Amino acid sequence: MLRRSICCFLAALCLYSIIPCRTFAVETSAASAILVDAGSGRVLYEHNADRKMLIASTTKILTALVAVEAGELSDTVKVSREAAFTEGSAMYLKEGETLTLETLLYGLLLCSGNDAAVAIAQHIGGSVKGFVAMMNEKARTLGMKDSSFANPNGLDDERHYSTARDMAKLAQAALKNETLMRIASTRSVTIGGRTMHNHNKLLGYMDNCLGLKTGYTRAAGRTLVSCAEKNGQRLIAVTLQDGNDWADHQTLFDYGFSAYPAKTCAVRGKVLTQAAVSGGVSSHVPLIAGESFCWPVFSGEQLTTELCLDHPLTAPVSVGTVAGAAVFRLNGTEIGRVPLVAGRTVPPRLASALNSLKLELNG
């Protein structure tokens, strides 16, 4: 215990400065809503976030994610009769025409094409049923435990539902897919002989909106999943059954960025501290962060770091050696940790090295 107490010490530096922020309460018109910091997963606001509800065309985020991961953008897809005559919003596909998967993805995410969703599903899954199975498997891997998908487009079905919390998890995964986000953030495009415009008005209302997906059916009402970025921090907002969603999402983002600005605790490759080394040509070695770590912090919360060595360092120490961890705590509760890595090699002092060699030879 004493040895570990010596090796672990509380950093003297405060990892953040208090930034004045508005602490107003936030409300929306949504039956269900959530605001999440995308990097940390911290929930900044929620209202009925676990209520299972119809989600309409926000479904197509999952459709796009499965398609992008399983297919190639250059794939050619022949439009079936079933796809061409799918009810609801459309990119107006014609039976028998051939398009690339990329063109269909634009039709899916910009025009909210139900026809595009069916064409994509049949191409990727072999059938709509096969693709829906892939959707549900992907949802399980993302931890969407309160979701069920019955089709690739979001048409009303009692077996087709999700929650605001689960849709935020899906949005987190979508944000990590550059291809999906490139398409979802496009305001208009001409591709495959079609010019398409994005239904997501937030892309025009907000300079920092990264996109994602709108949805509407009479039973589901208006649904919206969106993402925004400010000062490197990304937030996800989800509203279900919300007749004032454009304004509500802007309000949620204003609140989140103001009340919970992200604080950088560690930057990968940057020095966090110096550690003592015994028996080396140098008495200290820089310890660098093996990963980056940020966390959204509300005014008055205390964010601290504890730098812990696994054991006292003795030369030789090789660059890249994991020597311990930086442990981050919010109001005393651990919220994460990153490895502490030796920033340079520290060889043993010559005399020590020679003595070791003599012992080996004599042995």
mmCIF file of C-alpha atoms in Angstrom:
data_model
loop_
_atom_site.group_PDB
_atom_site.id
_atom_site.type_symbol
_atom_site.label_atom_id
_atom_site.label_comp_id
_atom_site.label_asym_id
_atom_site.label_seq_id
_atom_site.Cartn_x
_atom_site.Cartn_y
_atom_site.Cartn_z
ATOM 1 C CA MET A 1 0.000 0.000 0.000
ATOM 2 C CA LEU A 2 2.809 2.384 0.926
ATOM 3 C CA ARG A 3 4.560 1.674 -2.340
ATOM 4 C CA ARG A 4 1.425 2.406 -4.340
ATOM 5 C CA SER A 5 0.738 5.530 -2.284
ATOM 6 C CA ILE A 6 4.163 6.802 -3.235
ATOM 7 C CA CYS A 7 3.586 5.944 -6.896
ATOM 8 C CA CYS A 8 0.168 7.599 -7.060
ATOM 9 C CA PHE A 9 -0.084 11.319 -6.602
ATOM 10 C CA LEU A 10 -2.763 13.887 -7.181
ATOM 11 C CA ALA A 11 -1.846 16.324 -9.928
ATOM 12 C CA ALA A 12 -1.252 19.829 -8.623
ATOM 13 C CA LEU A 13 -2.551 21.407 -11.777
ATOM 14 C CA CYS A 14 -6.241 22.091 -12.157
ATOM 15 C CA LEU A 15 -7.253 20.565 -15.472
ATOM 16 C CA TYR A 16 -9.747 23.235 -16.330
ATOM 17 C CA SER A 17 -10.724 26.807 -15.615
ATOM 18 C CA ILE A 18 -14.282 27.634 -14.697
ATOM 19 C CA ILE A 19 -16.017 29.119 -17.731
ATOM 20 C CA PRO A 20 -19.110 31.182 -16.996
ATOM 21 C CA CYS A 21 -22.129 29.566 -18.585
ATOM 22 C CA ARG A 22 -25.873 29.934 -18.521
ATOM 23 C CA THR A 23 -27.550 27.483 -16.207
ATOM 24 C CA PHE A 24 -31.077 27.971 -17.476
ATOM 25 C CA ALA A 25 -33.439 25.018 -17.597
ATOM 26 C CA VAL A 26 -34.216 23.692 -21.060
ATOM 27 C CA GLU A 27 -37.552 22.421 -22.302
ATOM 28 C CA THR A 28 -38.861 21.121 -25.609
ATOM 29 C CA SER A 29 -42.214 20.330 -27.180
ATOM 30 C CA ALA A 30 -41.161 16.710 -27.691
ATOM 31 C CA ALA A 31 -42.883 13.706 -26.160
ATOM 32 C CA SER A 32 -39.394 12.230 -25.807
ATOM 33 C CA ALA A 33 -36.000 13.925 -26.093
ATOM 34 C CA ILE A 34 -32.340 13.615 -25.215
ATOM 35 C CA LEU A 35 -29.156 15.670 -25.590
ATOM 36 C CA VAL A 36 -25.863 13.767 -25.470
ATOM 37 C CA ASP A 37 -22.209 14.716 -25.673
ATOM 38 C CA ALA A 38 -21.014 12.507 -28.527
ATOM 39 C CA GLY A 39 -17.443 12.082 -27.356
ATOM 40 C CA SER A 40 -18.103 11.042 -23.775
ATOM 41 C CA GLY A 41 -21.656 9.754 -24.059
ATOM 42 C CA ARG A 42 -22.670 11.956 -21.140
ATOM 43 C CA VAL A 43 -26.375 12.814 -21.111
ATOM 44 C CA LEU A 44 -26.840 16.577 -20.760
ATOM 45 C CA TYR A 45 -30.639 16.624 -20.903
ATOM 46 C CA GLU A 46 -33.371 14.021 -21.171
ATOM 47 C CA HIS A 47 -37.144 13.749 -21.088
ATOM 48 C CA ASN A 48 -38.885 10.384 -21.369
ATOM 49 C CA ALA A 49 -35.718 9.176 -23.120
ATOM 50 C CA ASP A 50 -36.528 5.487 -22.625
ATOM 51 C CA ARG A 51 -40.106 5.585 -23.912
ATOM 52 C CA LYS A 52 -40.506 3.187 -26.848
ATOM 53 C CA MET A 53 -41.932 5.153 -29.766
ATOM 54 C CA LEU A 54 -42.351 5.183 -33.532
ATOM 55 C CA ILE A 55 -39.331 6.801 -35.161
ATOM 56 C CA ALA A 56 -40.385 7.240 -38.823
ATOM 57 C CA SER A 57 -37.560 7.975 -41.277
ATOM 58 C CA THR A 58 -34.860 8.500 -38.653
ATOM 59 C CA THR A 59 -34.724 4.718 -39.149
ATOM 60 C CA LYS A 60 -32.710 5.449 -42.277
ATOM 61 C CA ILE A 61 -29.648 6.332 -40.227
ATOM 62 C CA LEU A 62 -29.373 2.644 -39.376
ATOM 63 C CA THR A 63 -30.216 1.651 -42.961
ATOM 64 C CA ALA A 64 -27.375 3.846 -44.224
ATOM 65 C CA LEU A 65 -24.902 2.643 -41.589
ATOM 66 C CA VAL A 66 -25.508 -1.037 -42.386
ATOM 67 C CA ALA A 67 -25.311 -0.366 -46.131
ATOM 68 C CA VAL A 68 -22.083 1.647 -45.953
ATOM 69 C CA GLU A 69 -20.409 -0.980 -43.787
ATOM 70 C CA ALA A 70 -21.560 -3.952 -45.871
ATOM 71 C CA GLY A 71 -21.464 -2.556 -49.407
ATOM 72 C CA GLU A 72 -19.306 -0.518 -51.764
ATOM 73 C CA LEU A 73 -20.337 2.928 -52.974
ATOM 74 C CA SER A 74 -19.582 1.881 -56.541
ATOM 75 C CA ASP A 75 -21.926 -1.138 -56.368
ATOM 76 C CA THR A 76 -24.539 -1.098 -59.134
ATOM 77 C CA VAL A 77 -28.108 -1.700 -58.015
ATOM 78 C CA LYS A 78 -31.000 -2.600 -60.285
ATOM 79 C CA VAL A 79 -34.292 -1.198 -59.038
ATOM 80 C CA SER A 80 -37.000 -3.782 -58.481
ATOM 81 C CA ARG A 81 -40.714 -3.240 -58.950
ATOM 82 C CA GLU A 82 -41.204 -3.503 -55.194
ATOM 83 C CA ALA A 83 -38.695 -0.701 -54.600
ATOM 84 C CA ALA A 84 -40.053 1.549 -57.346
ATOM 85 C CA PHE A 85 -43.622 1.325 -56.017
ATOM 86 C CA THR A 86 -42.865 1.734 -52.314
ATOM 87 C CA GLU A 87 -45.306 4.116 -50.647
ATOM 88 C CA GLY A 88 -44.400 7.439 -49.061
ATOM 89 C CA SER A 89 -41.504 9.833 -49.608
ATOM 90 C CA ALA A 90 -39.359 8.962 -52.596
ATOM 91 C CA MET A 91 -36.430 9.783 -54.837
ATOM 92 C CA TYR A 92 -38.722 8.562 -57.635
ATOM 93 C CA LEU A 93 -36.958 5.423 -58.761
ATOM 94 C CA LYS A 94 -38.105 3.638 -61.918
ATOM 95 C CA GLU A 95 -38.437 -0.108 -62.166
ATOM 96 C CA GLY A 96 -35.457 -1.614 -63.991
ATOM 97 C CA GLU A 97 -33.134 1.407 -63.823
ATOM 98 C CA THR A 98 -29.612 0.915 -62.519
ATOM 99 C CA LEU A 99 -27.912 3.242 -60.055
ATOM 100 C CA THR A 100 -24.865 3.129 -57.823
ATOM 101 C CA LEU A 101 -25.243 2.453 -54.130
ATOM 102 C CA GLU A 102 -23.831 5.932 -53.496
ATOM 103 C CA THR A 103 -26.636 7.543 -55.514
ATOM 104 C CA LEU A 104 -29.208 5.549 -53.566
ATOM 105 C CA LEU A 105 -27.645 6.610 -50.267
ATOM 106 C CA TYR A 106 -28.031 10.254 -51.258
ATOM 107 C CA GLY A 107 -31.644 9.534 -52.135
ATOM 108 C CA LEU A 108 -32.075 7.793 -48.795
ATOM 109 C CA LEU A 109 -30.587 10.516 -46.586
ATOM 110 C CA LEU A 110 -31.402 13.694 -48.535
ATOM 111 C CA CYS A 111 -34.796 12.893 -50.095
ATOM 112 C CA SER A 112 -35.726 10.379 -47.390
ATOM 113 C CA GLY A 113 -36.591 7.970 -50.184
ATOM 114 C CA ASN A 114 -38.548 4.954 -49.013
ATOM 115 C CA ASP A 115 -37.955 3.533 -52.478
ATOM 116 C CA ALA A 116 -34.206 3.975 -52.030
ATOM 117 C CA ALA A 117 -34.393 2.174 -48.685
ATOM 118 C CA VAL A 118 -36.019 -0.885 -50.256
ATOM 119 C CA ALA A 119 -33.584 -0.935 -53.188
ATOM 120 C CA ILE A 120 -30.632 -0.722 -50.784
ATOM 121 C CA ALA A 121 -32.091 -3.425 -48.542
ATOM 122 C CA GLN A 122 -32.608 -5.844 -51.409
ATOM 123 C CA HIS A 123 -29.090 -5.255 -52.716
ATOM 124 C CA ILE A 124 -27.266 -5.536 -49.377
ATOM 125 C CA GLY A 125 -29.432 -8.123 -47.626
ATOM 126 C CA GLY A 126 -30.624 -10.157 -50.606
ATOM 127 C CA SER A 127 -34.155 -9.260 -49.545
ATOM 128 C CA VAL A 128 -35.860 -6.743 -47.300
ATOM 129 C CA LYS A 129 -36.268 -9.448 -44.663
ATOM 130 C CA GLY A 130 -32.597 -10.338 -44.820
ATOM 131 C CA PHE A 131 -31.580 -6.707 -44.506
ATOM 132 C CA VAL A 132 -33.900 -6.102 -41.564
ATOM 133 C CA ALA A 133 -32.162 -8.975 -39.773
ATOM 134 C CA MET A 134 -28.861 -7.176 -40.386
ATOM 135 C CA MET A 135 -30.352 -3.962 -39.003
ATOM 136 C CA ASN A 136 -31.482 -5.621 -35.801
ATOM 137 C CA GLU A 137 -28.111 -7.333 -35.360
ATOM 138 C CA LYS A 138 -26.324 -4.000 -35.788
ATOM 139 C CA ALA A 139 -28.687 -2.371 -33.296
ATOM 140 C CA ARG A 140 -27.807 -5.066 -30.755
ATOM 141 C CA THR A 141 -24.080 -4.492 -31.219
ATOM 142 C CA LEU A 142 -24.636 -0.772 -30.597
ATOM 143 C CA GLY A 143 -26.445 -1.466 -27.336
ATOM 144 C CA MET A 144 -29.849 -0.340 -28.628
ATOM 145 C CA LYS A 145 -31.626 -2.652 -26.194
ATOM 146 C CA ASP A 146 -35.040 -0.981 -26.443
ATOM 147 C CA SER A 147 -35.281 -0.960 -30.240
ATOM 148 C CA SER A 148 -36.816 -3.199 -32.873
ATOM 149 C CA PHE A 149 -36.778 -2.743 -36.642
ATOM 150 C CA ALA A 150 -39.288 -4.223 -39.074
ATOM 151 C CA ASN A 151 -38.360 -2.344 -42.267
ATOM 152 C CA PRO A 152 -35.545 -0.196 -43.693
ATOM 153 C CA ASN A 153 -37.555 3.007 -44.164
ATOM 154 C CA GLY A 154 -39.485 3.665 -40.947
ATOM 155 C CA LEU A 155 -43.020 3.091 -42.169
ATOM 156 C CA ASP A 156 -45.353 2.546 -39.214
ATOM 157 C CA ASP A 157 -45.335 -0.977 -37.798
ATOM 158 C CA GLU A 158 -46.001 -2.169 -34.251
ATOM 159 C CA ARG A 159 -42.749 -4.155 -34.421
ATOM 160 C CA HIS A 160 -40.797 -1.037 -35.437
ATOM 161 C CA TYR A 161 -39.803 1.284 -32.598
ATOM 162 C CA SER A 162 -36.937 2.798 -30.671
ATOM 163 C CA THR A 163 -36.200 5.322 -27.926
ATOM 164 C CA ALA A 164 -34.510 8.702 -27.871
ATOM 165 C CA ARG A 165 -31.635 7.186 -25.888
ATOM 166 C CA ASP A 166 -31.138 4.350 -28.377
ATOM 167 C CA MET A 167 -31.289 6.737 -31.333
ATOM 168 C CA ALA A 168 -28.556 8.822 -29.710
ATOM 169 C CA LYS A 169 -26.408 5.670 -29.530
ATOM 170 C CA LEU A 170 -27.050 5.134 -33.226
ATOM 171 C CA ALA A 171 -26.082 8.724 -33.968
ATOM 172 C CA GLN A 172 -22.818 8.249 -32.061
ATOM 173 C CA ALA A 173 -21.967 5.325 -34.339
ATOM 174 C CA ALA A 174 -22.999 7.275 -37.432
ATOM 175 C CA LEU A 175 -20.716 10.171 -36.478
ATOM 176 C CA LYS A 176 -17.746 7.816 -36.618
ATOM 177 C CA ASN A 177 -18.526 6.847 -40.215
ATOM 178 C CA GLU A 178 -17.041 9.507 -42.491
ATOM 179 C CA THR A 179 -18.885 8.325 -45.602
ATOM 180 C CA LEU A 180 -22.288 8.412 -43.939
ATOM 181 C CA MET A 181 -21.677 11.850 -42.439
ATOM 182 C CA ARG A 182 -20.374 13.236 -45.731
ATOM 183 C CA ILE A 183 -23.637 12.284 -47.381
ATOM 184 C CA ALA A 184 -25.879 13.281 -44.467
ATOM 185 C CA SER A 185 -24.297 16.748 -44.259
ATOM 186 C CA THR A 186 -24.750 17.490 -47.985
ATOM 187 C CA ARG A 187 -27.334 20.221 -48.578
ATOM 188 C CA SER A 188 -27.795 19.448 -52.279
ATOM 189 C CA VAL A 189 -26.151 17.249 -54.884
ATOM 190 C CA THR A 190 -26.405 16.250 -58.508
ATOM 191 C CA ILE A 191 -25.514 12.603 -58.970
ATOM 192 C CA GLY A 192 -26.707 9.768 -61.168
ATOM 193 C CA GLY A 193 -28.705 12.168 -63.310
ATOM 194 C CA ARG A 194 -30.673 13.470 -60.323
ATOM 195 C CA THR A 195 -30.499 16.684 -58.330
ATOM 196 C CA MET A 196 -31.465 16.154 -54.710
ATOM 197 C CA HIS A 197 -31.952 18.538 -51.788
ATOM 198 C CA ASN A 198 -31.649 17.685 -48.110
ATOM 199 C CA HIS A 199 -34.871 17.786 -46.071
ATOM 200 C CA ASN A 200 -32.866 18.668 -42.952
ATOM 201 C CA LYS A 201 -33.428 22.427 -42.568
ATOM 202 C CA LEU A 202 -31.007 22.634 -39.651
ATOM 203 C CA LEU A 203 -28.168 22.529 -42.181
ATOM 204 C CA GLY A 204 -29.350 25.958 -43.309
ATOM 205 C CA TYR A 205 -30.394 27.285 -39.925
ATOM 206 C CA MET A 206 -27.123 26.404 -38.158
ATOM 207 C CA ASP A 207 -23.591 26.852 -39.491
ATOM 208 C CA ASN A 208 -22.300 24.132 -37.151
ATOM 209 C CA CYS A 209 -24.910 21.468 -37.912
ATOM 210 C CA LEU A 210 -23.358 18.206 -39.096
ATOM 211 C CA GLY A 211 -26.650 16.784 -40.307
ATOM 212 C CA LEU A 212 -28.322 13.456 -39.758
ATOM 213 C CA LYS A 213 -31.996 12.674 -40.357
ATOM 214 C CA THR A 214 -35.559 13.912 -40.298
ATOM 215 C CA GLY A 215 -38.689 11.785 -40.111
ATOM 216 C CA TYR A 216 -42.468 12.027 -40.232
ATOM 217 C CA THR A 217 -45.517 9.842 -40.380
ATOM 218 C CA ARG A 218 -48.987 10.723 -39.144
ATOM 219 C CA ALA A 219 -48.702 8.212 -36.299
ATOM 220 C CA ALA A 220 -45.103 9.012 -35.346
ATOM 221 C CA GLY A 221 -45.351 12.758 -35.734
ATOM 222 C CA ARG A 222 -42.194 14.722 -36.430
ATOM 223 C CA THR A 223 -38.955 12.978 -35.467
ATOM 224 C CA LEU A 224 -35.466 14.392 -35.742
ATOM 225 C CA VAL A 225 -31.920 13.257 -34.977
ATOM 226 C CA SER A 226 -29.228 15.893 -35.439
ATOM 227 C CA CYS A 227 -25.611 16.628 -34.578
ATOM 228 C CA ALA A 228 -23.725 19.885 -34.144
ATOM 229 C CA GLU A 229 -20.119 20.812 -33.414
ATOM 230 C CA LYS A 230 -18.508 23.742 -31.610
ATOM 231 C CA ASN A 231 -14.897 24.155 -30.517
ATOM 232 C CA GLY A 232 -14.241 20.499 -31.286
ATOM 233 C CA GLN A 233 -17.145 19.303 -29.137
ATOM 234 C CA ARG A 234 -19.949 17.347 -30.785
ATOM 235 C CA LEU A 235 -23.473 17.084 -29.413
ATOM 236 C CA ILE A 236 -26.348 14.837 -30.470
ATOM 237 C CA ALA A 237 -29.995 15.844 -30.097
ATOM 238 C CA VAL A 238 -32.963 13.512 -30.555
ATOM 239 C CA THR A 239 -36.612 14.517 -30.409
ATOM 240 C CA LEU A 240 -39.570 12.209 -31.002
ATOM 241 C CA GLN A 241 -43.105 13.428 -31.672
ATOM 242 C CA ASP A 242 -42.105 17.090 -31.670
ATOM 243 C CA GLY A 243 -44.038 19.641 -33.703
ATOM 244 C CA ASN A 244 -41.419 22.337 -33.008
ATOM 245 C CA ASP A 245 -38.312 20.297 -33.654
ATOM 246 C CA TRP A 246 -36.254 22.824 -35.661
ATOM 247 C CA ALA A 247 -36.399 25.376 -32.848
ATOM 248 C CA ASP A 248 -36.077 22.761 -30.109
ATOM 249 C CA HIS A 249 -32.858 21.342 -31.532
ATOM 250 C CA GLN A 250 -31.316 24.804 -31.765
ATOM 251 C CA THR A 251 -32.333 25.441 -28.154
ATOM 252 C CA LEU A 252 -30.858 22.131 -27.031
ATOM 253 C CA PHE A 253 -27.558 22.806 -28.769
ATOM 254 C CA ASP A 254 -27.351 26.354 -27.388
ATOM 255 C CA TYR A 255 -27.913 24.956 -23.913
ATOM 256 C CA GLY A 256 -25.458 22.086 -24.247
ATOM 257 C CA PHE A 257 -22.552 24.063 -25.655
ATOM 258 C CA SER A 258 -23.091 26.850 -23.119
ATOM 259 C CA ALA A 259 -23.770 24.835 -19.971
ATOM 260 C CA TYR A 260 -21.482 21.831 -20.654
ATOM 261 C CA PRO A 261 -18.375 22.937 -22.567
ATOM 262 C CA ALA A 262 -15.907 20.109 -23.121
ATOM 263 C CA LYS A 263 -12.711 20.200 -21.101
ATOM 264 C CA THR A 264 -9.587 18.590 -22.511
ATOM 265 C CA CYS A 265 -7.916 16.465 -19.864
ATOM 266 C CA ALA A 266 -5.317 14.792 -22.068
ATOM 267 C CA VAL A 267 -4.102 15.036 -25.650
ATOM 268 C CA ARG A 268 -2.593 11.941 -27.209
ATOM 269 C CA GLY A 269 1.188 12.317 -27.535
ATOM 270 C CA LYS A 270 1.393 15.303 -25.190
ATOM 271 C CA VAL A 271 3.386 15.239 -21.929
ATOM 272 C CA LEU A 272 1.267 14.957 -18.781
ATOM 273 C CA THR A 273 4.048 14.711 -16.198
ATOM 274 C CA GLN A 274 7.659 13.701 -15.492
ATOM 275 C CA ALA A 275 8.514 10.532 -13.597
ATOM 276 C CA ALA A 276 11.658 9.744 -11.642
ATOM 277 C CA VAL A 277 13.931 6.989 -12.987
ATOM 278 C CA SER A 278 16.570 5.240 -10.886
ATOM 279 C CA GLY A 279 19.790 3.864 -12.313
ATOM 280 C CA GLY A 280 19.527 5.700 -15.614
ATOM 281 C CA VAL A 281 21.559 8.232 -17.551
ATOM 282 C CA SER A 282 18.659 10.579 -16.888
ATOM 283 C CA SER A 283 16.855 10.926 -13.578
ATOM 284 C CA HIS A 284 13.477 11.662 -15.186
ATOM 285 C CA VAL A 285 11.418 10.519 -18.131
ATOM 286 C CA PRO A 286 8.450 12.370 -19.663
ATOM 287 C CA LEU A 287 5.175 10.492 -19.467
ATOM 288 C CA ILE A 288 2.833 11.183 -22.359
ATOM 289 C CA ALA A 289 -0.846 10.486 -22.827
ATOM 290 C CA GLY A 290 -1.473 7.298 -24.778
ATOM 291 C CA GLU A 291 -4.942 8.564 -25.734
ATOM 292 C CA SER A 292 -6.889 11.806 -25.727
ATOM 293 C CA PHE A 293 -9.632 12.433 -23.197
ATOM 294 C CA CYS A 294 -12.297 15.157 -23.028
ATOM 295 C CA TRP A 295 -15.340 15.559 -20.823
ATOM 296 C CA PRO A 296 -18.239 18.036 -20.732
ATOM 297 C CA VAL A 297 -18.231 19.916 -17.431
ATOM 298 C CA PHE A 298 -21.030 21.934 -15.846
ATOM 299 C CA SER A 299 -20.117 25.099 -13.943
ATOM 300 C CA GLY A 300 -19.135 24.241 -10.373
ATOM 301 C CA GLU A 301 -18.226 20.612 -11.082
ATOM 302 C CA GLN A 302 -14.713 19.560 -10.094
ATOM 303 C CA LEU A 303 -12.644 17.715 -12.674
ATOM 304 C CA THR A 304 -9.338 16.315 -11.402
ATOM 305 C CA THR A 305 -6.652 13.937 -12.578
ATOM 306 C CA GLU A 306 -4.600 11.418 -10.638
ATOM 307 C CA LEU A 307 -1.391 10.143 -12.192
ATOM 308 C CA CYS A 308 -0.599 6.610 -11.063
ATOM 309 C CA LEU A 309 2.547 4.604 -11.822
ATOM 310 C CA ASP A 310 2.328 0.832 -11.891
ATOM 311 C CA HIS A 311 5.702 0.653 -10.110
ATOM 312 C CA PRO A 312 8.819 2.806 -9.573
ATOM 313 C CA LEU A 313 10.757 3.207 -12.824
ATOM 314 C CA THR A 314 14.229 1.715 -13.065
ATOM 315 C CA ALA A 315 16.490 1.972 -16.114
ATOM 316 C CA PRO A 316 16.458 0.775 -18.767
ATOM 317 C CA VAL A 317 13.133 2.310 -19.789
ATOM 318 C CA SER A 318 12.092 1.973 -23.448
ATOM 319 C CA VAL A 319 10.152 4.642 -25.266
ATOM 320 C CA GLY A 320 6.499 3.599 -25.586
ATOM 321 C CA THR A 321 6.503 1.535 -22.391
ATOM 322 C CA VAL A 322 3.229 1.852 -20.485
ATOM 323 C CA ALA A 323 4.193 3.046 -17.009
ATOM 324 C CA GLY A 324 0.787 3.690 -15.478
ATOM 325 C CA ALA A 325 -2.422 5.593 -16.060
ATOM 326 C CA ALA A 326 -3.953 9.028 -15.760
ATOM 327 C CA VAL A 327 -7.260 8.638 -13.922
ATOM 328 C CA PHE A 328 -9.886 11.352 -14.359
ATOM 329 C CA ARG A 329 -12.579 12.042 -11.786
ATOM 330 C CA LEU A 330 -15.621 14.278 -11.793
ATOM 331 C CA ASN A 331 -16.648 15.307 -8.285
ATOM 332 C CA GLY A 332 -14.645 12.354 -6.992
ATOM 333 C CA THR A 333 -16.153 9.715 -9.298
ATOM 334 C CA GLU A 334 -13.934 8.121 -11.919
ATOM 335 C CA ILE A 335 -15.090 8.940 -15.453
ATOM 336 C CA GLY A 336 -12.176 7.577 -17.452
ATOM 337 C CA ARG A 337 -8.470 6.859 -17.712
ATOM 338 C CA VAL A 338 -5.720 6.866 -20.321
ATOM 339 C CA PRO A 339 -2.361 5.067 -20.315
ATOM 340 C CA LEU A 340 0.803 6.931 -19.340
ATOM 341 C CA VAL A 341 3.574 6.092 -21.804
ATOM 342 C CA ALA A 342 7.319 6.719 -21.564
ATOM 343 C CA GLY A 343 8.166 9.549 -23.929
ATOM 344 C CA ARG A 344 11.784 8.575 -24.468
ATOM 345 C CA THR A 345 14.246 5.765 -23.849
ATOM 346 C CA VAL A 346 16.369 5.975 -20.708
ATOM 347 C CA PRO A 347 19.374 3.616 -20.839
ATOM 348 C CA PRO A 348 21.139 2.552 -17.602
ATOM 349 C CA ARG A 349 24.190 4.410 -16.388
ATOM 350 C CA LEU A 350 27.419 2.965 -17.823
ATOM 351 C CA ALA A 351 28.720 1.741 -14.460
ATOM 352 C CA SER A 352 25.484 -0.050 -13.717
ATOM 353 C CA ALA A 353 25.472 -1.606 -17.155
ATOM 354 C CA LEU A 354 29.069 -2.826 -16.778
ATOM 355 C CA ASN A 355 28.359 -4.311 -13.348
ATOM 356 C CA SER A 356 25.386 -6.163 -14.752
ATOM 357 C CA LEU A 357 27.528 -7.478 -17.599
ATOM 358 C CA LYS A 358 30.238 -8.665 -15.150
ATOM 359 C CA LEU A 359 27.665 -10.472 -13.071
ATOM 360 C CA GLU A 360 26.345 -12.239 -16.174
ATOM 361 C CA LEU A 361 29.860 -13.216 -17.286
ATOM 362 C CA ASN A 362 30.882 -14.433 -13.816
ATOM 363 C CA GLY A 363 27.632 -16.310 -13.519
#
